[in-house]
Amino acid sequence: MKLFDGGRAPNPLQRLPVLELDDGTVITESVAICRYFEELHPEPALFGRGALGKALVEMWQRRMELNLLGCVAAAFRHIHPAMKEWEVPQIPEWGEANKPKAVGFLKLLDDELANREFVAGDAYSIADVTGLVAIDFMKPARIKVPEDCANVLRWHQAISSRPSAAA
């Protein structure tokens, strides 16, 4: 099994990550790869436990993907000069239009994180992973976490300090 982290990966979309299994099967997309590993090693459960836990993780995962990571990615891809060859056409106005959407979602998330340690409840989940990636990409996307989002900043610091965040 090999996980590609750069170069030309065996993905027709030419995107990372790519996991190639020993039998040649290729799995792409971060969440699909995480689900595969969770099936092999169910603990800790990144996708929740029980009907309610799994539903809450899925709900927050989608919220993090669509309302935060998607907006940050649009800003990054349409504003950052290094993405000019990847995002054709690069439309800076679209990138700028997504910045306030990301910030608006962070304010909603900040209210939610006032009452819990993790995005989707009492346990670390795939929603935290997605949120960490999104916030880390905010710097090259030229978006700042508002200073009044103290709960988001606390959460990000805690999640960033986990050993898995350095992997």
Tab-separated table of C-alpha atoms in Angstrom:
chain	number	residue	atom	x	y	z
A	1	MET	CA	0.000	0.000	0.000
A	2	LYS	CA	1.330	3.458	-0.820
A	3	LEU	CA	-0.015	6.907	-0.165
A	4	PHE	CA	1.065	9.425	-2.774
A	5	ASP	CA	1.922	12.850	-1.454
A	6	GLY	CA	3.222	14.588	-4.532
A	7	GLY	CA	4.195	14.235	-8.140
A	8	ARG	CA	2.002	12.626	-10.756
A	9	ALA	CA	-0.467	10.421	-8.913
A	10	PRO	CA	-2.593	7.681	-10.526
A	11	ASN	CA	-5.749	9.786	-10.327
A	12	PRO	CA	-7.385	10.939	-13.567
A	13	LEU	CA	-8.297	14.189	-11.806
A	14	GLN	CA	-4.586	14.682	-11.010
A	15	ARG	CA	-5.366	15.568	-7.403
A	16	LEU	CA	-4.104	14.304	-4.070
A	17	PRO	CA	-4.337	12.350	-1.906
A	18	VAL	CA	-4.220	8.958	-3.593
A	19	LEU	CA	-3.984	5.631	-1.797
A	20	GLU	CA	-2.889	2.684	-3.935
A	21	LEU	CA	-3.469	-0.717	-2.349
A	22	ASP	CA	-1.201	-3.728	-2.877
A	23	ASP	CA	-3.718	-5.205	-5.348
A	24	GLY	CA	-3.568	-2.030	-7.471
A	25	THR	CA	-6.901	-0.602	-6.280
A	26	VAL	CA	-6.726	3.179	-6.121
A	27	ILE	CA	-8.746	5.183	-3.596
A	28	THR	CA	-8.830	8.948	-3.916
A	29	GLU	CA	-10.451	11.680	-1.819
A	30	SER	CA	-9.513	12.266	1.809
A	31	VAL	CA	-12.814	11.187	3.342
A	32	ALA	CA	-12.933	7.958	1.310
A	33	ILE	CA	-9.374	7.118	2.409
A	34	CYS	CA	-10.260	7.867	6.046
A	35	ARG	CA	-13.354	5.638	5.805
A	36	TYR	CA	-11.223	2.817	4.385
A	37	PHE	CA	-8.747	3.071	7.267
A	38	GLU	CA	-11.546	3.287	9.829
A	39	GLU	CA	-13.021	0.043	8.532
A	40	LEU	CA	-9.622	-1.604	9.017
A	41	HIS	CA	-9.006	0.065	12.405
A	42	PRO	CA	-12.335	1.156	13.956
A	43	GLU	CA	-10.773	2.854	16.969
A	44	PRO	CA	-10.751	5.730	17.373
A	45	ALA	CA	-13.971	6.259	15.428
A	46	LEU	CA	-13.599	9.296	13.167
A	47	PHE	CA	-17.128	8.934	11.796
A	48	GLY	CA	-19.066	8.729	15.067
A	49	ARG	CA	-20.748	5.987	17.042
A	50	GLY	CA	-24.407	4.967	16.962
A	51	ALA	CA	-27.106	6.444	14.754
A	52	LEU	CA	-27.113	9.902	16.338
A	53	GLY	CA	-23.337	10.178	16.657
A	54	LYS	CA	-22.802	9.178	13.034
A	55	ALA	CA	-25.502	11.581	11.840
A	56	LEU	CA	-23.987	14.491	13.783
A	57	VAL	CA	-20.513	13.792	12.437
A	58	GLU	CA	-21.870	13.569	8.884
A	59	MET	CA	-23.838	16.797	9.340
A	60	TRP	CA	-20.803	18.698	10.630
A	61	GLN	CA	-18.488	17.135	8.071
A	62	ARG	CA	-20.725	18.385	5.263
A	63	ARG	CA	-20.995	21.813	6.910
A	64	MET	CA	-17.216	22.030	7.209
A	65	GLU	CA	-16.733	20.910	3.602
A	66	LEU	CA	-19.377	23.098	2.007
A	67	ASN	CA	-19.363	26.210	4.173
A	68	LEU	CA	-15.725	26.479	5.191
A	69	LEU	CA	-13.327	24.356	3.159
A	70	GLY	CA	-15.193	25.008	-0.088
A	71	CYS	CA	-15.079	28.774	0.427
A	72	VAL	CA	-11.441	28.749	1.513
A	73	ALA	CA	-10.516	26.565	-1.468
A	74	ALA	CA	-12.328	28.892	-3.881
A	75	ALA	CA	-10.503	31.890	-2.426
A	76	PHE	CA	-7.143	30.110	-2.551
A	77	ARG	CA	-7.589	28.733	-6.051
A	78	HIS	CA	-8.845	32.009	-7.515
A	79	ILE	CA	-6.526	34.448	-5.717
A	80	HIS	CA	-3.173	32.763	-5.098
A	81	PRO	CA	-0.689	33.294	-7.965
A	82	ALA	CA	0.641	29.724	-7.626
A	83	MET	CA	-2.798	28.418	-8.660
A	84	LYS	CA	-3.012	30.365	-11.904
A	85	GLU	CA	-2.106	27.308	-14.037
A	86	TRP	CA	-4.450	25.001	-12.064
A	87	GLU	CA	-7.563	27.167	-11.958
A	88	VAL	CA	-8.364	28.184	-15.526
A	89	PRO	CA	-9.848	30.672	-15.689
A	90	GLN	CA	-8.726	32.129	-12.389
A	91	ILE	CA	-11.376	34.645	-11.333
A	92	PRO	CA	-10.080	36.831	-8.491
A	93	GLU	CA	-13.543	38.324	-7.889
A	94	TRP	CA	-14.890	34.830	-7.141
A	95	GLY	CA	-12.049	34.237	-4.718
A	96	GLU	CA	-12.760	37.516	-2.944
A	97	ALA	CA	-16.504	36.766	-2.855
A	98	ASN	CA	-15.825	33.566	-0.909
A	99	LYS	CA	-13.783	35.192	1.857
A	100	PRO	CA	-16.758	36.677	3.761
A	101	LYS	CA	-18.654	33.382	3.394
A	102	ALA	CA	-15.834	31.550	5.193
A	103	VAL	CA	-15.669	34.202	7.921
A	104	GLY	CA	-19.446	34.103	8.370
A	105	PHE	CA	-19.341	30.354	8.878
A	106	LEU	CA	-16.513	30.721	11.402
A	107	LYS	CA	-18.763	32.964	13.499
A	108	LEU	CA	-21.475	30.280	13.496
A	109	LEU	CA	-18.865	27.640	14.361
A	110	ASP	CA	-17.534	29.823	17.156
A	111	ASP	CA	-20.968	29.849	18.801
A	112	GLU	CA	-21.178	26.058	18.500
A	113	LEU	CA	-17.704	25.508	19.955
A	114	ALA	CA	-18.613	27.534	23.050
A	115	ASN	CA	-20.255	24.406	24.454
A	116	ARG	CA	-18.017	21.590	23.274
A	117	GLU	CA	-14.420	20.620	22.638
A	118	PHE	CA	-14.816	19.184	19.138
A	119	VAL	CA	-16.762	20.233	16.056
A	120	ALA	CA	-19.282	17.364	16.025
A	121	GLY	CA	-19.599	16.690	19.753
A	122	ASP	CA	-17.573	15.055	22.490
A	123	ALA	CA	-15.049	13.210	20.322
A	124	TYR	CA	-12.488	14.084	17.664
A	125	SER	CA	-13.906	13.333	14.203
A	126	ILE	CA	-13.430	13.747	10.487
A	127	ALA	CA	-15.191	17.130	10.859
A	128	ASP	CA	-12.267	18.316	13.003
A	129	VAL	CA	-9.808	17.064	10.384
A	130	THR	CA	-11.638	18.953	7.632
A	131	GLY	CA	-11.844	22.078	9.765
A	132	LEU	CA	-8.140	21.960	10.559
A	133	VAL	CA	-7.250	21.685	6.882
A	134	ALA	CA	-9.619	24.527	6.005
A	135	ILE	CA	-8.255	26.893	8.643
A	136	ASP	CA	-4.656	26.029	7.772
A	137	PHE	CA	-5.403	26.899	4.137
A	138	MET	CA	-6.845	30.250	5.164
A	139	LYS	CA	-3.352	31.771	5.345
A	140	PRO	CA	-2.456	31.213	1.673
A	141	ALA	CA	-6.069	32.118	0.804
A	142	ARG	CA	-5.461	35.446	2.584
A	143	ILE	CA	-8.312	35.015	5.069
A	144	LYS	CA	-7.914	35.650	8.796
A	145	VAL	CA	-9.837	34.036	11.611
A	146	PRO	CA	-11.551	36.981	13.314
A	147	GLU	CA	-10.090	37.739	16.745
A	148	ASP	CA	-13.567	37.590	18.274
A	149	CYS	CA	-13.812	33.905	17.287
A	150	ALA	CA	-12.082	32.882	20.527
A	151	ASN	CA	-13.675	29.428	20.568
A	152	VAL	CA	-12.519	28.671	17.023
A	153	LEU	CA	-9.015	29.866	17.902
A	154	ARG	CA	-8.991	27.707	21.065
A	155	TRP	CA	-10.251	24.695	19.105
A	156	HIS	CA	-7.715	25.224	16.297
A	157	GLN	CA	-4.849	25.468	18.777
A	158	ALA	CA	-5.933	22.256	20.508
A	159	ILE	CA	-6.457	20.336	17.256
A	160	SER	CA	-3.179	21.626	15.786
A	161	SER	CA	-1.244	20.373	18.799
A	162	ARG	CA	-2.418	16.770	18.332
A	163	PRO	CA	0.379	14.457	17.081
A	164	SER	CA	-1.764	13.464	14.076
A	165	ALA	CA	-1.838	17.103	12.905
A	166	ALA	CA	1.901	16.963	12.286
A	167	ALA	CA	1.676	13.798	10.186
